[in-house]
Amino acid sequence: MREKVVRLDVREDIRRGREPFSKIMQAVAQLGEDESLLLTAPFEPKPLFAVLAQRGFLHNSKPLDSGDWEVLFSRTPPTGTPAESSEADSSRVNVIEVDARGLEPPQPMVKILEASADLPKGTELLARTDRRPMHLYPQLEQRGFSASSEEQTDGTFVTRIRRC
Amino acid sequence: MLTNPLKPARTAPATANAPDMSLPLRFILTGLLALFAAVGWLVARPDILATYHYNQYVIAVTHLVVLGWICTVVMGAMYQLVPVALETRLHSERMARWQFMLHVVGFAGMVWMFWIWNMKQVGHFGSVFAFGVALFVYNLVRTLLSVPRWTIVATAVTTALGWFSLTILVGLSIATAKCTYESATELSPTSLLGAMIHGLRSVAGYMARFDQIGAMHAHAHLGGVGFFVMMIVGVSYKLIPMFTLSELQSKRRAACSVALLNLGLAGSFLTILLRSPWKLAFTLVMVAGLAAYGWELRAILRARKRRSLDWGIKYFLTAVALLAPFSILAVVLSWPGLRLTTFTGQLENLYGFLGLVGVISFAILGMLYKILPFLVWFGSYGKEIGRSKVPALAEMYSEKWQVAGYWLFLAGLMTTSVATMYSNTPLVRVGCALLALSLGTFTVNVAKILNHRLRPRITPLKFKAPTLSTLAHEPKVESRVSGLVSAS
């Protein structure tokens, strides 16, 4: 099944010296649940990746022959298999997902902390757990991470972890 | 839907989620010392269980068990578990530290004064204890007020705190009724001390309306079932799904069990106090509540994803199964017009022993096998998780000792029960000695666990996540990991 893709070209804005950020965020805010955003820009908009990752978007960028870049922002699937395979292409993907569901405590915490140990700056760790990871927060804080958890409709939790 | 995006790392120090590990540890270790003392006491004085329970020695040992062992451990565990289970933070850790001191002075003094039967001093130490309980209840109520979403666990904990407070009030009133107030005639009721003495004398006068044994039994029920059993029921609705990888199967059934227990308890309290023949009706309501609990627990276990149950859970579930003979005994003892004979008197002893040692203590020992290793592990290795290879929880103690402890406990329980029923003093000693041996095995394991606090065992991480230590409990994943190791 293909998702609907909304296109946004900010090359002209940047050429004219206009700040495209608010335009992009507006487009993101208007995206439907099953829609993705295809952004065309004159460079790879790296700072945007982290901002949109926090809003639950994965990104996939590729250079065009013209020297411009196309980036596809798509929503993180709400449930699914561990996306640890996404680690394989770390040069492109800035969200690492760890599925720590279905484990007996304290294994979810161990798994997430191990994944966070070599998390590059600017990369977000997205951890899925069965419960709100209460014991994880102080450990993450001590290690210089910020974290926020959100309950999903199925009662599980998604915690987004980033280096401060 | 309440999503509550709690952001501890940004809004407040996240370390406040659960108190520092040393706080619950302090309570738990003190509780264990009291349990050793109580069982040792029974080995030395087996006649305590083999004779009718309305005497100072039984009351002293019972309070050592319920206040020194059960209350202390339950309080320590609640300071740790309630904030975590209900996704909030403890209102005040400092208040909990103060409560610990009041608690220890209070219960130790009470047990001593019961033993020498100085009721005036029981009242004084009881007041110190009650002041600690007030801090405990206040601290937890404030914690409960910040719970982001209310669950059946929160309801059970809240009602348990209510019954506990009432237990303390009734207990202090009973002690008040056993004192004399000669000085009341000399003191003016308008002075501070005079007002207090006159007030206590009025309480004593009010309590005189009730049958003394009825009041004592009502007090014991409120504490045993209202606080301890209610707490076990409530907390296990969170912990059993967590440790067996399952989920609560029916919220309605769980709510029903807590509601029936509460209704039955309120009715039992009054009917026991007033020695009413309606006692049986409310006993049956409580038994129905326990049946709903057992049913839900069975459903949770049937839906579990982790097939093998570890021994900590087996301790706990055996204790829950013992609720069945306990309930039968409850029905027999609440039968209208049951005559008090030597045998039925001993059945009352058995009822108390089975409830406090068979159900509650056994359940707590099982839970401690989950809580204690975690507390020490988290305290000793928290900073190293993910950076070095740290031991798995199950590696921190010996399963062999744990299994031996399980069978020794069951053997001790059965022997002491039969011996108590037939007033057989030498056999009570044998049974309690078996219980002491079981506690010995527990001590060996506690020592092994605590050794990780003194000498943490950390080895450098050889390969990236996941490690064997992470997944030691998961046979399926373990094979995946061993495949990973051999591949690397």
Coordinates of N, CA, C and O in Angstrom, one line a residue, chain B residues 363-464:
Chain B
A363 N 4.1 -15.0 51.0 CA 3.9 -14.1 49.8 C 5.0 -13.1 49.8 O 5.6 -12.8 48.7
I364 N 5.3 -12.5 50.9 CA 6.3 -11.4 51.0 C 7.6 -12.0 50.7 O 8.4 -11.3 50.0
L365 N 8.0 -13.2 51.2 CA 9.3 -13.7 50.9 C 9.4 -13.9 49.4 O 10.5 -13.6 48.9
G366 N 8.4 -14.4 48.8 CA 8.4 -14.6 47.3 C 8.7 -13.3 46.6 O 9.5 -13.1 45.7
M367 N 7.9 -12.2 47.0 CA 8.1 -10.9 46.4 C 9.5 -10.3 46.7 O 10.0 -9.7 45.8
L368 N 10.0 -10.6 47.9 CA 11.3 -10.1 48.2 C 12.4 -10.7 47.3 O 13.4 -10.1 47.0
Y369 N 12.1 -11.9 46.8 CA 13.1 -12.5 45.9 C 13.1 -11.8 44.6 O 14.0 -11.9 43.8
K370 N 12.1 -11.0 44.3 CA 12.0 -10.2 43.1 C 12.6 -8.7 43.4 O 13.3 -8.1 42.7
I371 N 12.1 -8.2 44.6 CA 12.4 -6.8 44.9 C 13.9 -6.6 45.4 O 14.6 -5.7 44.9
L372 N 14.3 -7.5 46.3 CA 15.6 -7.3 46.9 C 16.8 -7.3 45.9 O 17.6 -6.4 45.9
P373 N 16.8 -8.4 45.1 CA 17.9 -8.4 44.1 C 17.8 -7.1 43.2 O 18.9 -6.5 42.9
F374 N 16.6 -6.7 42.8 CA 16.5 -5.5 41.9 C 17.1 -4.3 42.6 O 17.8 -3.5 42.0
L375 N 16.7 -4.1 43.9 CA 17.2 -2.9 44.6 C 18.7 -2.8 44.7 O 19.3 -1.8 44.4
V376 N 19.3 -4.0 45.0 CA 20.8 -4.0 45.2 C 21.4 -3.9 43.8 O 22.4 -3.1 43.6
W377 N 20.8 -4.6 42.8 CA 21.4 -4.5 41.4 C 21.3 -3.1 40.9 O 22.3 -2.6 40.3
F378 N 20.2 -2.5 41.1 CA 20.0 -1.1 40.6 C 20.9 -0.1 41.3 O 21.5 0.7 40.7
G379 N 21.1 -0.3 42.6 CA 21.9 0.6 43.4 C 23.4 0.4 43.0 O 24.2 1.3 42.9
S380 N 23.8 -0.9 42.8 CA 25.2 -1.2 42.6 C 25.6 -1.0 41.1 O 26.7 -0.7 40.8
Y381 N 24.7 -1.4 40.2 CA 25.1 -1.5 38.8 C 24.4 -0.4 37.9 O 24.7 -0.4 36.7
G382 N 23.5 0.4 38.5 CA 22.8 1.3 37.7 C 23.6 2.1 36.7 O 23.3 2.2 35.6
K383 N 24.7 2.6 37.2 CA 25.6 3.5 36.4 C 26.3 2.7 35.3 O 26.8 3.2 34.4
E384 N 26.4 1.4 35.5 CA 27.2 0.6 34.6 C 26.4 -0.1 33.5 O 27.0 -0.7 32.6
I385 N 25.1 -0.1 33.7 CA 24.2 -0.8 32.7 C 24.4 -0.2 31.3 O 24.4 1.0 31.2
G386 N 24.7 -1.1 30.4 CA 24.9 -0.7 29.0 C 26.3 -0.3 28.7 O 26.7 -0.2 27.6
R387 N 27.1 -0.1 29.8 CA 28.5 0.3 29.6 C 29.4 -0.9 29.9 O 30.5 -1.0 29.3
S388 N 29.0 -1.7 30.8 CA 29.8 -2.9 31.2 C 28.8 -4.1 31.3 O 27.6 -3.9 31.3
K389 N 29.4 -5.3 31.4 CA 28.5 -6.4 31.6 C 28.3 -6.5 33.1 O 29.2 -6.6 33.9
V390 N 27.0 -6.5 33.4 CA 26.6 -6.6 34.8 C 25.9 -7.9 35.0 O 25.2 -8.4 34.1
P391 N 25.9 -8.5 36.2 CA 25.2 -9.8 36.5 C 23.7 -9.6 36.2 O 23.1 -8.5 36.4
A392 N 23.0 -10.7 35.8 CA 21.6 -10.7 35.7 C 21.0 -10.9 37.2 O 21.7 -11.4 38.0
L393 N 19.8 -10.5 37.4 CA 19.2 -10.6 38.7 C 19.3 -12.0 39.2 O 19.6 -12.3 40.4
A394 N 19.0 -13.0 38.4 CA 18.9 -14.4 38.8 C 20.3 -14.9 39.2 O 20.4 -15.9 39.9
E395 N 21.3 -14.3 38.7 CA 22.7 -14.7 39.1 C 23.1 -14.2 40.5 O 24.2 -14.5 40.9
M396 N 22.3 -13.3 41.1 CA 22.7 -12.7 42.3 C 22.5 -13.6 43.5 O 23.0 -13.3 44.6
Y397 N 21.7 -14.6 43.4 CA 21.4 -15.6 44.5 C 21.4 -17.0 44.0 O 21.3 -17.2 42.8
S398 N 21.4 -17.9 44.9 CA 21.4 -19.3 44.5 C 20.0 -19.9 44.5 O 19.2 -19.8 45.4
E399 N 19.6 -20.4 43.3 CA 18.3 -21.0 43.2 C 18.2 -22.3 44.0 O 17.1 -22.6 44.5
K400 N 19.3 -23.0 44.2 CA 19.2 -24.2 45.0 C 18.8 -23.9 46.5 O 17.9 -24.5 47.0
W401 N 19.4 -22.9 47.0 CA 19.0 -22.5 48.4 C 17.5 -22.0 48.4 O 16.8 -22.2 49.3
Q402 N 17.1 -21.3 47.3 CA 15.8 -20.8 47.2 C 14.8 -22.0 47.2 O 13.7 -21.9 47.9
V403 N 15.1 -23.0 46.4 CA 14.2 -24.2 46.3 C 14.1 -24.9 47.7 O 13.0 -25.2 48.2
A404 N 15.3 -25.1 48.3 CA 15.3 -25.7 49.6 C 14.5 -24.9 50.6 O 13.7 -25.5 51.4
G405 N 14.6 -23.6 50.5 CA 13.8 -22.7 51.4 C 12.3 -22.9 51.2 O 11.6 -22.8 52.2
Y406 N 11.9 -23.1 50.0 CA 10.5 -23.2 49.7 C 10.0 -24.5 50.4 O 8.9 -24.4 51.1
W407 N 10.6 -25.6 50.2 CA 10.1 -26.9 50.7 C 10.2 -26.9 52.3 O 9.3 -27.4 52.9
L408 N 11.3 -26.3 52.8 CA 11.4 -26.2 54.3 C 10.3 -25.3 54.8 O 9.7 -25.6 55.9
F409 N 10.0 -24.3 54.1 CA 8.9 -23.4 54.6 C 7.6 -24.1 54.6 O 6.8 -24.1 55.6
L410 N 7.3 -24.8 53.5 CA 6.0 -25.6 53.4 C 6.0 -26.7 54.5 O 4.9 -26.8 55.2
A411 N 7.1 -27.4 54.7 CA 7.1 -28.4 55.7 C 6.9 -27.8 57.1 O 6.1 -28.3 57.9
G412 N 7.6 -26.7 57.4 CA 7.4 -26.0 58.7 C 6.0 -25.5 58.9 O 5.5 -25.7 60.0
L413 N 5.4 -25.0 57.8 CA 4.1 -24.5 57.9 C 3.1 -25.6 58.3 O 2.2 -25.5 59.2
M414 N 3.2 -26.7 57.5 CA 2.3 -27.9 57.7 C 2.4 -28.4 59.2 O 1.5 -28.6 59.9
T415 N 3.7 -28.7 59.5 CA 4.0 -29.2 60.9 C 3.4 -28.3 62.0 O 2.7 -28.8 62.9
T416 N 3.8 -27.0 61.9 CA 3.3 -26.1 62.9 C 1.8 -26.0 62.9 O 1.2 -25.9 64.0
S417 N 1.2 -26.1 61.8 CA -0.3 -26.0 61.7 C -1.0 -27.1 62.4 O -1.8 -26.9 63.3
V418 N -0.5 -28.3 62.1 CA -1.1 -29.5 62.7 C -0.8 -29.5 64.2 O -1.7 -29.7 65.1
A419 N 0.4 -29.1 64.6 CA 0.8 -29.1 66.0 C 0.0 -28.0 66.8 O -0.4 -28.3 67.9
T420 N -0.3 -26.9 66.1 CA -1.1 -25.9 66.8 C -2.5 -26.3 67.0 O -3.1 -26.2 68.1
M421 N -3.0 -27.0 66.0 CA -4.4 -27.5 66.0 C -4.6 -28.4 67.2 O -5.6 -28.4 67.9
Y422 N -3.6 -29.3 67.4 CA -3.8 -30.3 68.5 C -3.0 -29.9 69.8 O -2.7 -30.8 70.6
S423 N -2.6 -28.6 69.9 CA -1.9 -28.1 71.1 C -0.7 -29.0 71.4 O -0.4 -29.2 72.6
N424 N 0.1 -29.4 70.4 CA 1.2 -30.3 70.6 C 2.5 -29.4 70.7 O 3.1 -29.0 69.7
T425 N 2.9 -29.1 71.9 CA 4.0 -28.1 72.1 C 5.3 -28.6 71.4 O 6.0 -27.8 70.7
P426 N 5.8 -29.9 71.7 CA 7.1 -30.3 71.1 C 7.0 -30.2 69.5 O 8.0 -29.8 68.9
L427 N 5.8 -30.5 68.9 CA 5.7 -30.5 67.5 C 5.7 -29.1 67.0 O 6.2 -28.8 65.9
V428 N 5.2 -28.1 67.7 CA 5.2 -26.7 67.3 C 6.7 -26.3 67.2 O 7.1 -25.7 66.3
R429 N 7.5 -26.8 68.2 CA 8.9 -26.5 68.2 C 9.6 -27.0 66.9 O 10.4 -26.3 66.2
V430 N 9.3 -28.3 66.5 CA 9.8 -28.9 65.3 C 9.4 -28.1 64.1 O 10.3 -27.7 63.3
G431 N 8.1 -27.7 64.0 CA 7.6 -27.0 62.9 C 8.3 -25.6 62.8 O 8.8 -25.2 61.7
C432 N 8.5 -24.9 63.9 CA 9.1 -23.6 63.9 C 10.6 -23.7 63.6 O 11.2 -22.8 62.9
A433 N 11.2 -24.8 64.0 CA 12.6 -25.0 63.7 C 12.8 -25.2 62.1 O 13.7 -24.7 61.5
L434 N 11.8 -25.9 61.5 CA 11.9 -26.0 60.0 C 11.7 -24.6 59.4 O 12.4 -24.3 58.4
L435 N 10.8 -23.8 59.9 CA 10.6 -22.5 59.4 C 11.9 -21.7 59.6 O 12.3 -20.9 58.7
A436 N 12.6 -21.9 60.7 CA 13.8 -21.2 61.0 C 14.9 -21.6 60.0 O 15.7 -20.8 59.5
L437 N 14.9 -22.9 59.6 CA 15.8 -23.4 58.6 C 15.6 -22.7 57.3 O 16.5 -22.3 56.5
S438 N 14.3 -22.6 56.9 CA 13.9 -22.0 55.7 C 14.4 -20.5 55.7 O 14.9 -20.1 54.7
L439 N 14.2 -19.9 56.8 CA 14.7 -18.5 56.9 C 16.2 -18.5 56.8 O 16.8 -17.5 56.3
G440 N 16.9 -19.5 57.2 CA 18.3 -19.6 57.1 C 18.7 -19.6 55.6 O 19.7 -18.9 55.2
T441 N 18.0 -20.4 54.8 CA 18.3 -20.4 53.4 C 18.1 -19.0 52.8 O 18.8 -18.5 51.9
F442 N 17.0 -18.3 53.3 CA 16.8 -17.0 52.8 C 17.9 -16.0 53.2 O 18.4 -15.2 52.4
T443 N 18.5 -16.2 54.4 CA 19.6 -15.4 54.8 C 20.8 -15.6 54.0 O 21.5 -14.6 53.6
V444 N 21.1 -16.9 53.6 CA 22.2 -17.2 52.7 C 22.1 -16.3 51.4 O 23.0 -15.7 51.0
N445 N 20.8 -16.4 50.9 CA 20.6 -15.7 49.6 C 20.7 -14.2 49.8 O 21.2 -13.4 48.9
V446 N 20.1 -13.7 50.9 CA 20.2 -12.2 51.2 C 21.7 -11.8 51.2 O 22.1 -10.8 50.7
A447 N 22.5 -12.6 51.9 CA 23.9 -12.3 52.0 C 24.6 -12.3 50.7 O 25.4 -11.4 50.4
K448 N 24.2 -13.3 49.8 CA 24.8 -13.3 48.5 C 24.4 -12.0 47.7 O 25.2 -11.5 47.0
I449 N 23.1 -11.6 47.9 CA 22.6 -10.5 47.1 C 23.4 -9.2 47.6 O 23.8 -8.4 46.9
L450 N 23.4 -9.1 49.0 CA 24.1 -7.9 49.6 C 25.6 -7.8 49.2 O 26.1 -6.7 49.2
N451 N 26.2 -9.0 49.0 CA 27.6 -9.0 48.6 C 27.8 -8.2 47.3 O 28.9 -7.6 47.2
H452 N 26.8 -8.1 46.5 CA 26.9 -7.3 45.3 C 27.0 -5.8 45.6 O 27.5 -5.1 44.7
R453 N 26.5 -5.5 46.7 CA 26.6 -4.1 47.1 C 28.0 -3.7 47.6 O 28.6 -2.7 47.3
L454 N 28.6 -4.7 48.3 CA 29.9 -4.5 48.8 C 31.0 -4.7 47.8 O 31.9 -4.0 47.7
R455 N 30.8 -5.8 47.0 CA 31.8 -6.1 45.9 C 31.1 -6.3 44.6 O 30.8 -7.4 44.2
P456 N 30.8 -5.2 43.9 CA 30.1 -5.3 42.6 C 31.0 -6.1 41.6 O 32.2 -6.0 41.6
R457 N 30.3 -6.9 40.8 CA 31.1 -7.7 39.8 C 30.8 -7.1 38.4 O 29.7 -7.4 37.8
I458 N 31.7 -6.3 37.9 CA 31.5 -5.7 36.6 C 32.7 -6.2 35.7 O 33.8 -6.2 36.1
T459 N 32.3 -6.6 34.5 CA 33.3 -7.0 33.5 C 33.1 -6.2 32.3 O 31.9 -5.8 32.0
P460 N 34.1 -5.9 31.5 CA 34.0 -5.0 30.4 C 33.0 -5.7 29.3 O 33.0 -6.9 29.2
L461 N 32.3 -4.9 28.6 CA 31.4 -5.3 27.6 C 32.2 -5.9 26.4 O 33.0 -5.2 25.9
K462 N 31.9 -7.1 26.0 CA 32.7 -7.7 24.9 C 32.1 -7.4 23.5 O 32.7 -7.2 22.6
F463 N 30.8 -7.4 23.5 CA 30.1 -7.1 22.2 C 29.0 -6.2 22.5 O 28.5 -6.1 23.6
K464 N 28.5 -5.6 21.4 CA 27.4 -4.6 21.6 C 26.1 -5.3 22.0 O 25.9 -6.5 21.8

